[in-house]
Coordinates of C-alpha atoms in Angstrom, one line a residue:
M1 CA -4.8 28.4 6.2
A2 CA -8.4 27.5 6.3
V3 CA -9.9 23.7 6.5
T4 CA -11.9 22.1 4.3
E5 CA -15.6 20.8 5.7
Y6 CA -15.2 17.1 6.0
Q7 CA -18.5 15.2 3.8
P8 CA -18.6 11.6 4.9
R9 CA -17.6 8.8 1.5
G10 CA -20.7 7.0 0.5
A11 CA -18.9 4.2 -0.7
E12 CA -21.9 2.7 -2.5
G13 CA -22.1 5.2 -5.2
M14 CA -18.3 5.0 -6.7
I15 CA -17.5 3.4 -10.0
L16 CA -15.5 0.8 -8.0
H17 CA -18.0 -0.8 -5.3
G18 CA -20.5 -1.1 -8.3
L19 CA -17.8 -3.0 -10.5
V20 CA -17.6 -5.2 -8.4
R21 CA -20.7 -5.3 -6.7
D22 CA -21.9 -6.5 -10.0
H23 CA -19.0 -9.4 -11.1
L24 CA -17.8 -10.2 -7.7
E25 CA -20.6 -13.8 -8.5
T26 CA -19.5 -13.8 -11.9
F27 CA -15.9 -13.7 -11.8
L28 CA -16.1 -16.8 -8.9
R29 CA -18.1 -18.4 -11.3
D30 CA -15.9 -18.5 -14.5
A31 CA -13.1 -18.7 -11.7
A32 CA -14.5 -22.1 -10.9
E33 CA -15.3 -23.3 -14.1
R34 CA -12.1 -23.2 -15.4
T35 CA -10.3 -24.8 -12.8
D36 CA -12.5 -28.0 -12.2
G37 CA -13.9 -26.0 -8.8
T38 CA -10.6 -25.4 -7.4
G39 CA -11.3 -21.3 -8.2
V40 CA -9.4 -18.8 -6.5
P41 CA -7.8 -18.3 -2.9
H42 CA -10.4 -18.0 -0.1
F43 CA -7.7 -14.9 1.4
V44 CA -8.9 -13.4 -2.3
E45 CA -13.0 -14.3 -2.0
K46 CA -12.7 -12.7 1.6
E47 CA -10.9 -9.1 0.7
L48 CA -13.8 -8.7 -2.4
R49 CA -16.7 -9.0 -0.3
E50 CA -15.4 -7.6 2.7
F51 CA -15.1 -4.6 -0.1
L52 CA -18.2 -4.6 -0.6
T53 CA -19.0 -3.9 3.5
C54 CA -16.5 -0.9 4.0
G55 CA -17.7 2.3 4.4
V56 CA -21.5 0.7 4.2
L57 CA -23.5 2.7 7.2
A58 CA -25.4 -1.0 8.0
R59 CA -21.9 -2.4 8.5
G60 CA -21.9 -0.6 11.2
F61 CA -20.4 3.5 12.5
A62 CA -19.3 5.8 15.2
R63 CA -21.5 8.6 16.1
V64 CA -19.9 11.8 16.6
R65 CA -21.7 14.7 18.1
C66 CA -21.1 18.4 18.4
G67 CA -20.9 18.9 22.3
D68 CA -22.5 22.9 21.8
C69 CA -24.7 22.6 19.9
A70 CA -26.2 18.7 19.1
Y71 CA -25.3 18.1 15.8
E72 CA -24.5 14.3 14.5
R73 CA -22.9 12.1 12.2
L74 CA -22.6 9.3 11.6
V75 CA -19.1 7.8 10.6
P76 CA -18.9 3.7 8.8
F77 CA -16.3 1.6 9.1
S78 CA -14.3 0.0 6.9
C79 CA -12.9 -3.0 5.2
K80 CA -9.1 -2.7 6.4
G81 CA -8.2 -4.1 3.1
R82 CA -4.5 -4.6 1.1
G83 CA -5.0 -5.2 -1.9
F84 CA -7.4 -2.5 -3.4
C85 CA -9.5 -0.3 -1.6
P86 CA -9.0 3.1 -2.2
S87 CA -10.3 4.1 1.4
C88 CA -8.4 1.7 3.3
G89 CA -4.5 2.1 0.6
G90 CA -5.1 5.5 1.0
R91 CA -5.4 5.8 5.8
R92 CA -2.7 3.1 5.3
M93 CA -0.7 5.3 3.1
T94 CA -0.6 8.3 4.9
E95 CA 0.0 6.8 8.6
Q96 CA 3.1 5.1 6.6
A97 CA 4.6 7.8 5.4
A98 CA 4.8 9.8 8.9
H99 CA 5.6 7.0 10.5
L100 CA 8.8 7.2 8.1
V101 CA 9.6 11.1 8.2
D102 CA 8.4 11.0 11.3
E103 CA 9.8 8.3 13.3
V104 CA 12.5 6.3 11.0
L105 CA 14.3 8.7 8.4
P106 CA 16.5 11.2 9.8
R107 CA 16.8 14.3 8.5
V108 CA 19.5 13.7 5.6
P109 CA 18.6 14.0 1.4
V110 CA 17.2 11.0 0.6
R111 CA 17.5 9.7 -3.1
Q112 CA 14.4 6.8 -5.1
W113 CA 15.5 3.5 -6.6
V114 CA 13.8 1.9 -8.7
L115 CA 14.1 -1.7 -9.7
T116 CA 11.8 -3.5 -12.3
M117 CA 12.2 -6.6 -13.8
P118 CA 11.3 -8.8 -16.2
H119 CA 8.0 -10.5 -17.1
R120 CA 8.4 -13.6 -15.9
L121 CA 10.3 -13.0 -12.5
R122 CA 7.1 -10.3 -11.7
Y123 CA 4.9 -13.9 -12.0
L124 CA 7.2 -15.7 -9.9
L125 CA 7.9 -13.0 -7.6
A126 CA 4.2 -11.9 -7.5
W127 CA 3.2 -14.9 -5.0
N128 CA 6.8 -16.4 -4.1
H129 CA 7.8 -13.8 -1.2
R130 CA 10.5 -15.9 0.1
L131 CA 12.1 -15.3 -3.5
C132 CA 11.1 -11.9 -3.5
R133 CA 12.7 -10.8 -0.4
A134 CA 16.2 -12.9 -1.6
V135 CA 15.9 -10.5 -5.0
L136 CA 15.6 -7.6 -3.1
A137 CA 18.9 -8.8 -0.9
V138 CA 20.1 -9.2 -3.6
Y139 CA 19.0 -5.3 -5.3
V140 CA 19.4 -3.7 -1.7
R141 CA 23.5 -4.7 -1.2
A142 CA 24.5 -4.1 -4.1
I143 CA 23.2 -0.3 -3.5
L144 CA 23.9 -0.4 -0.1
G145 CA 27.8 -2.0 -1.5
H146 CA 27.9 0.9 -4.1
Y147 CA 27.6 3.5 -1.2
R148 CA 30.0 1.8 0.5
R149 CA 33.1 2.1 -1.4
R150 CA 32.3 5.4 -3.1
A151 CA 33.0 6.4 0.6
R152 CA 36.4 4.2 0.9
R153 CA 37.3 6.2 -2.3
R154 CA 37.2 9.1 0.7
G155 CA 38.6 7.6 2.9
L156 CA 36.3 6.6 5.4
E157 CA 36.3 3.4 6.9
G158 CA 33.2 1.5 8.7
A159 CA 30.8 3.4 6.8
Q160 CA 27.0 2.2 6.8
G161 CA 24.1 3.0 4.8
G162 CA 20.5 2.6 5.2
A163 CA 17.1 2.2 2.8
V164 CA 13.5 1.3 2.8
T165 CA 11.9 -0.2 -0.2
V166 CA 8.3 -1.0 -0.6
I167 CA 7.1 -3.5 -2.6
Q168 CA 4.8 -2.4 -5.4
R169 CA 2.4 -5.4 -6.7
F170 CA 0.9 -3.1 -9.7
G171 CA 1.5 -0.8 -12.7
G172 CA 0.4 1.7 -14.1
G173 CA -1.9 -0.3 -16.6
L174 CA -3.2 -2.0 -12.6
N175 CA -1.9 -4.6 -14.3
L176 CA 0.7 -7.2 -12.5
N177 CA 3.8 -6.1 -11.5
V178 CA 5.7 -6.4 -9.0
H179 CA 9.0 -3.8 -8.4
F180 CA 11.3 -2.4 -5.8
H181 CA 10.9 1.2 -5.0
T182 CA 13.9 2.2 -1.8
L183 CA 14.2 5.5 -0.5
V184 CA 18.3 5.1 -0.1
L185 CA 20.0 7.8 2.3
D186 CA 21.8 9.4 0.3
G187 CA 25.8 8.6 1.8
V188 CA 26.7 6.8 4.4
F189 CA 27.0 7.2 8.6
T190 CA 30.6 7.6 10.3
E191 CA 31.2 7.0 13.8
T192 CA 33.6 10.2 15.0
E193 CA 36.1 9.0 18.3
G194 CA 34.5 10.5 20.0
G195 CA 30.9 7.6 19.4
S196 CA 28.6 9.7 17.7
L197 CA 27.5 9.6 13.9
E198 CA 28.6 11.8 11.6
F199 CA 26.3 11.9 8.0
H200 CA 28.2 12.2 5.0
P201 CA 26.3 13.5 2.0
A202 CA 27.1 11.3 -1.7
A203 CA 27.1 13.1 -4.5
P204 CA 25.0 11.7 -7.2
P205 CA 25.6 9.0 -9.0
T206 CA 26.1 9.3 -12.7
D207 CA 24.5 7.4 -15.8
A208 CA 27.5 5.3 -15.5
D209 CA 27.2 4.4 -12.7
V210 CA 23.6 3.0 -11.8
A211 CA 24.1 1.0 -16.1
R212 CA 27.3 -0.7 -13.8
L213 CA 24.9 -1.5 -11.1
L214 CA 22.5 -2.8 -12.7
A215 CA 24.6 -4.8 -15.4
T216 CA 25.5 -6.6 -10.8
V217 CA 22.1 -6.9 -10.2
C218 CA 21.2 -8.0 -13.1
R219 CA 24.4 -11.4 -12.8
R220 CA 23.3 -11.6 -9.6
V221 CA 19.8 -12.6 -9.4
R222 CA 20.4 -15.1 -12.6
R223 CA 23.1 -16.2 -10.4
L224 CA 20.6 -16.6 -7.6
L225 CA 17.8 -18.5 -10.3
A226 CA 20.0 -20.5 -11.2
R227 CA 20.7 -22.0 -7.9
R228 CA 17.0 -22.0 -7.3
G229 CA 16.6 -24.0 -10.4
L230 CA 13.6 -21.1 -11.9
D231 CA 16.8 -19.6 -15.2
G232 CA 15.2 -22.6 -17.6
G233 CA 18.4 -23.7 -18.8
G234 CA 17.4 -27.3 -20.1
A235 CA 16.2 -26.3 -23.8
G236 CA 12.2 -26.6 -23.5
E237 CA 12.3 -26.7 -19.4
A238 CA 9.4 -26.4 -18.0
L239 CA 9.7 -25.2 -14.7
P240 CA 9.0 -25.6 -11.9
D241 CA 5.5 -22.8 -11.0
P242 CA 3.9 -24.1 -7.5
L243 CA 1.0 -21.2 -7.4
T244 CA -0.7 -23.6 -10.8
E245 CA -0.5 -26.6 -8.1
E246 CA -1.9 -24.2 -4.9
S247 CA -4.5 -22.0 -7.4
P248 CA -4.7 -22.3 -11.1
A249 CA -6.5 -19.7 -11.6
L250 CA -5.1 -17.0 -9.8
A251 CA -2.1 -18.6 -11.6
G252 CA -3.8 -17.9 -14.9
I253 CA -5.0 -15.0 -14.1
S254 CA -1.5 -13.5 -12.7
S255 CA 0.4 -14.5 -15.9
A256 CA -2.4 -12.9 -18.5
S257 CA -2.3 -9.6 -15.9
V258 CA 1.7 -9.7 -15.8
Q259 CA 1.5 -9.8 -19.9
G260 CA -1.7 -6.7 -20.4
R261 CA -4.0 -9.7 -21.1
V262 CA -7.7 -10.6 -20.5
A263 CA -7.2 -14.1 -18.7
L264 CA -11.3 -15.3 -18.8
G265 CA -13.9 -14.0 -20.5
P266 CA -14.9 -13.9 -24.3
R267 CA -12.5 -11.4 -25.1
A268 CA -9.4 -13.9 -23.3
G269 CA -6.2 -14.0 -24.3
A270 CA -6.7 -10.8 -25.9
R271 CA -4.5 -7.5 -24.8
V272 CA -6.1 -5.5 -22.6
L273 CA -7.4 -2.1 -24.2
Q274 CA -6.7 1.1 -22.4
I275 CA -8.1 3.9 -23.6
G276 CA -5.8 6.9 -24.6
R277 CA -2.5 4.6 -25.9
E278 CA -3.0 2.8 -28.8
P279 CA -2.8 -1.7 -27.5
N280 CA -0.9 -2.8 -30.8
A281 CA 1.4 0.2 -30.2
P282 CA 5.8 -1.3 -29.1
W283 CA 6.0 -0.4 -25.6
V284 CA 8.6 2.2 -25.4
T285 CA 11.1 2.4 -22.4
S286 CA 11.7 6.3 -21.1
R287 CA 15.5 6.7 -21.6
G288 CA 15.9 9.6 -19.1
P289 CA 18.8 10.8 -16.8
C290 CA 20.4 7.8 -14.0
Q291 CA 18.0 6.3 -15.7
A292 CA 19.9 2.1 -17.0
H293 CA 17.3 -0.3 -18.8
L294 CA 19.2 -4.1 -19.7
E295 CA 18.2 -7.8 -20.6
G296 CA 14.2 -6.8 -19.1
F297 CA 15.7 -4.8 -15.7
D298 CA 15.5 -1.5 -15.6
L299 CA 16.7 0.4 -12.8
H300 CA 16.1 4.2 -12.2
A301 CA 17.8 7.4 -9.8
N302 CA 17.1 10.4 -10.8
V303 CA 14.4 11.6 -7.6
A304 CA 16.3 13.1 -4.5
V305 CA 14.6 15.1 -1.3
R306 CA 17.2 17.8 0.0
A307 CA 17.6 17.1 3.4
D308 CA 15.8 20.1 4.7
D309 CA 12.7 19.0 2.6
R310 CA 10.6 17.1 4.9
Q311 CA 7.7 17.5 2.6
G312 CA 8.9 17.0 -0.3
L313 CA 9.7 13.7 1.9
E314 CA 6.2 12.4 3.3
R315 CA 5.1 13.8 -0.8
L316 CA 7.9 11.2 -2.1
C317 CA 6.8 8.4 0.9
R318 CA 2.8 8.8 -0.4
Y319 CA 3.3 8.2 -3.3
V320 CA 5.9 4.3 -3.2
L321 CA 2.9 3.9 -0.7
R322 CA 0.4 4.4 -2.2
P323 CA -2.3 2.1 -3.3
P324 CA -3.7 0.4 -6.4
V325 CA -6.6 2.4 -6.9
A326 CA -7.8 6.1 -7.7
Q327 CA -11.2 6.0 -7.3
D328 CA -10.9 9.5 -9.8
R329 CA -9.2 7.2 -12.6
L330 CA -11.8 5.3 -13.4
E331 CA -14.3 4.5 -15.6
L332 CA -16.9 2.8 -16.4
T333 CA -15.3 1.0 -19.2
A334 CA -12.8 0.1 -16.9
D335 CA -11.9 -4.8 -16.6
G336 CA -12.7 -5.0 -12.5
R337 CA -11.7 -8.7 -13.2
V338 CA -7.4 -7.1 -12.2
L339 CA -8.1 -6.8 -8.8
V340 CA -7.5 -10.3 -7.5
I341 CA -3.2 -10.1 -8.9
L342 CA -3.6 -6.9 -6.5
T343 CA -4.2 -8.4 -3.1
P344 CA -1.4 -9.9 -1.7
R345 CA -1.2 -13.0 0.6
P346 CA -2.1 -12.5 4.9
R347 CA 1.1 -11.2 6.9
I348 CA 3.0 -10.5 4.3
N349 CA 5.2 -7.3 4.6
L350 CA 5.5 -5.4 2.0
V351 CA 7.3 -2.3 4.4
L352 CA 11.2 -3.6 4.4
Y353 CA 13.9 -1.8 6.4
H354 CA 18.0 -2.6 5.3
G355 CA 21.3 -1.2 6.4
V356 CA 21.6 0.9 9.8
L357 CA 17.6 1.4 9.8
A358 CA 17.0 -2.4 9.7
P359 CA 15.0 -3.4 13.0
H360 CA 17.7 -5.0 14.3
A361 CA 20.7 -2.0 13.6
R362 CA 23.7 -1.7 15.5
W363 CA 23.3 2.1 15.4
R364 CA 18.8 2.5 14.5
G365 CA 18.2 4.4 17.8
R366 CA 21.0 6.4 16.8
V367 CA 20.4 7.2 13.3
V368 CA 16.1 7.2 13.2
A369 CA 14.6 10.4 13.2
H370 CA 12.4 12.1 16.1
A371 CA 11.6 15.4 15.5
G372 CA 8.4 15.3 14.8
A373 CA 7.5 13.1 17.7
E374 CA 6.5 15.3 20.7
A375 CA 4.5 17.2 18.2
G376 CA 2.5 13.4 17.0
A377 CA 1.9 12.9 21.0
S378 CA 0.2 16.7 21.6
A379 CA -2.1 15.6 18.1
Q380 CA -3.4 12.4 18.9
A381 CA -4.5 14.6 22.2
D382 CA -6.6 16.5 19.9
A383 CA -8.7 13.3 18.3
A384 CA -7.6 10.7 20.8
A385 CA -11.6 9.4 21.4
L386 CA -11.9 9.7 17.7
D387 CA -8.6 6.9 17.4
R388 CA -11.2 3.6 16.2
V389 CA -13.5 6.0 13.8
E390 CA -13.5 4.6 10.0
G391 CA -12.1 1.2 11.9
S392 CA -13.2 -2.5 11.9
P393 CA -15.8 -2.4 15.2
D394 CA -14.1 -4.7 18.4
P395 CA -16.5 -7.3 19.6
A396 CA -19.4 -6.9 21.0
P397 CA -20.0 -6.0 24.9
E398 CA -21.3 -8.7 27.2
A399 CA -24.0 -5.9 28.3
G400 CA -25.8 -3.7 27.4
I401 CA -27.9 -2.5 24.0
G402 CA -24.7 -2.5 21.8
A403 CA -24.1 1.2 21.4
R404 CA -20.9 2.2 23.7
R405 CA -18.9 4.7 25.2
E406 CA -15.1 5.5 24.7
P407 CA -12.6 5.8 27.0
A408 CA -11.3 9.8 25.7
D409 CA -7.8 8.5 26.0
A410 CA -8.7 5.5 24.2
A411 CA -5.8 6.3 21.7
E412 CA -2.7 7.2 24.5
R413 CA -2.1 4.8 26.4
P414 CA 1.1 5.0 29.2
G415 CA 4.6 3.3 27.8
P416 CA 6.4 1.4 30.5
N417 CA 7.6 4.9 31.1
G418 CA 4.9 6.4 32.0
V419 CA 4.9 8.6 28.6
S420 CA 1.8 8.3 26.6
Q421 CA 2.3 6.4 23.3
P422 CA 0.1 6.2 20.2
R423 CA -0.7 2.6 19.2
R424 CA -1.6 4.2 15.9
W425 CA -2.3 7.6 13.8
T426 CA -5.8 8.7 14.3
W427 CA -8.2 9.0 12.3
A428 CA -8.7 12.9 12.1
N429 CA -5.0 13.7 12.5
L430 CA -4.3 11.7 8.8
M431 CA -7.6 13.2 7.3
R432 CA -5.8 16.7 8.8
R433 CA -2.2 16.0 8.0
A434 CA -2.9 14.6 4.2
F435 CA -5.9 16.2 3.0
D436 CA -6.1 19.3 5.3
L437 CA -9.4 18.1 6.6
D438 CA -10.5 18.6 9.5
V439 CA -13.4 16.3 10.8
L440 CA -13.6 17.2 14.0
A441 CA -15.2 20.9 13.1
C442 CA -19.4 20.3 13.2
P443 CA -20.2 22.1 9.7
R444 CA -23.6 23.6 12.1
C445 CA -22.0 26.1 13.7
G446 CA -18.2 25.0 14.1
G447 CA -17.7 23.8 17.2
R448 CA -16.2 21.2 18.4
M449 CA -17.5 17.0 17.3
S450 CA -16.9 14.1 20.0
L451 CA -16.6 10.6 19.6
I452 CA -20.5 9.9 21.9
A453 CA -20.6 5.7 20.9
T454 CA -19.7 3.1 18.1
I455 CA -22.3 0.4 16.7
D456 CA -22.0 -3.1 16.1
D457 CA -24.7 -4.3 17.7
P458 CA -27.3 -5.4 13.8
R459 CA -30.5 -4.6 16.3
V460 CA -29.6 -1.1 17.4
I461 CA -27.5 -0.4 13.6
R462 CA -31.1 -1.3 12.0
K463 CA -33.6 0.6 14.4
I464 CA -31.0 4.1 13.7
L465 CA -30.2 3.2 10.5
S466 CA -34.4 3.4 9.5
H467 CA -35.1 6.5 12.3
L468 CA -33.2 8.1 9.5
G469 CA -35.2 6.8 6.1
L470 CA -31.7 4.7 5.1
P471 CA -30.6 1.8 4.0
T472 CA -30.5 -0.7 6.5
E473 CA -28.8 -4.0 4.5
V474 CA -25.5 -4.1 3.1
P475 CA -25.1 -4.3 -0.4
Q476 CA -25.2 -8.0 -1.6
P477 CA -22.8 -8.7 -4.8
R478 CA -25.1 -9.8 -8.1
P479 CA -26.3 -12.4 -9.3
F480 CA -24.5 -14.8 -11.7
R481 CA -24.7 -14.0 -15.1
P482 CA -23.4 -15.2 -18.6
P483 CA -21.4 -14.2 -20.0
P484 CA -22.8 -12.0 -23.4
A485 CA -22.1 -12.1 -26.7
P486 CA -18.5 -12.0 -27.5
R487 CA -17.7 -8.2 -29.4
D488 CA -15.4 -7.4 -33.1
L489 CA -13.6 -4.8 -29.9

């Protein structure tokens, strides 16, 4: 199969980059004025500003050269943002999906369970990660308990299930919508008399099973909220809202986004306009197979992957790990301000493991898949020198002129047993695996390219870019602009 030629991206020409550049200062000024100068939290502003440097050569780049014809290419560093950057989110999606398929999920059937929650609960979970983990634990215990009960009816004692959950923070309209995508091993493991593990597939859940499970989850979540004083039991009683005290601006934006409304500007309070959908049409929830809806909670379990369909499993993993913003879905009429609530707090883990896949589970080492480990390790060597391309540069060396060479084995460091243990997937291998792009192929002669240096010294960056006639400055946000006169929309 022919491999597509790689074309480096130009971040400054992307619609999302232009939206953030044009409206960032205006948004920050509006948020500060409406909250007595408090504005949005620092981590939100930091991610927005760093996004403007993603893929910009003036921030730093890697030099890649063909060993046959000396053709060179400059590949910019990335921002490594966790909230909404499509490029960094796409890399993280591909890398984590490959890790799940090659190193975590065993070759057994997998079923996706998706739980969505009422608007008020979505708002509470968006910034209270401890509560979010507690609600997730209630939900996953109910799912895994369902599998264990069915196993006991078949005479299987001591059965254990496993799952991986991805906490997604966004909906299809880039609104704040915290919900759980859980990939459950569709069956249970038991230990044989000889000490080996045996997997027992489960029958597909019925509509009644899903309905009973949702009723259980709903009841237990409401009990959890009551214990924490978040159920609003008293008439007219105001619920505690720590986010309002921490950041009134973020609280207001989050509340509006959960409800699908505009937070700031002349249309504040109005519904977000979505092209192709009537703004005032009632929301209709699908009632398909293996789906149940109760009091704002919705549970869906109709997507499953066979044990032998590893490519299908990887596609499903990419789907649940996908970044919120897709460049090809953006139009110039999009509202860039919604990007703020998509940014999670720093150091918050959004991928969690349960049951036999939990980090300290007794059976984890015997359950996880190792089928792709050898192939993955050997493939790393082919592009090891590009491990840092599209990544943030390391601190500048004490000596030299800002251009340095990477060791050929930078991506593979020997482990305690002498076996090469790649810390993470190389950029080149991810591009080939996800998009069938060979970034190491020379577009001029078809030879192989390799990394010769990474450049992060501002003086060297300006000198090289000036010689090539390329912009030497990082794009800056547009100055604050007063809001336009309200329009009748």
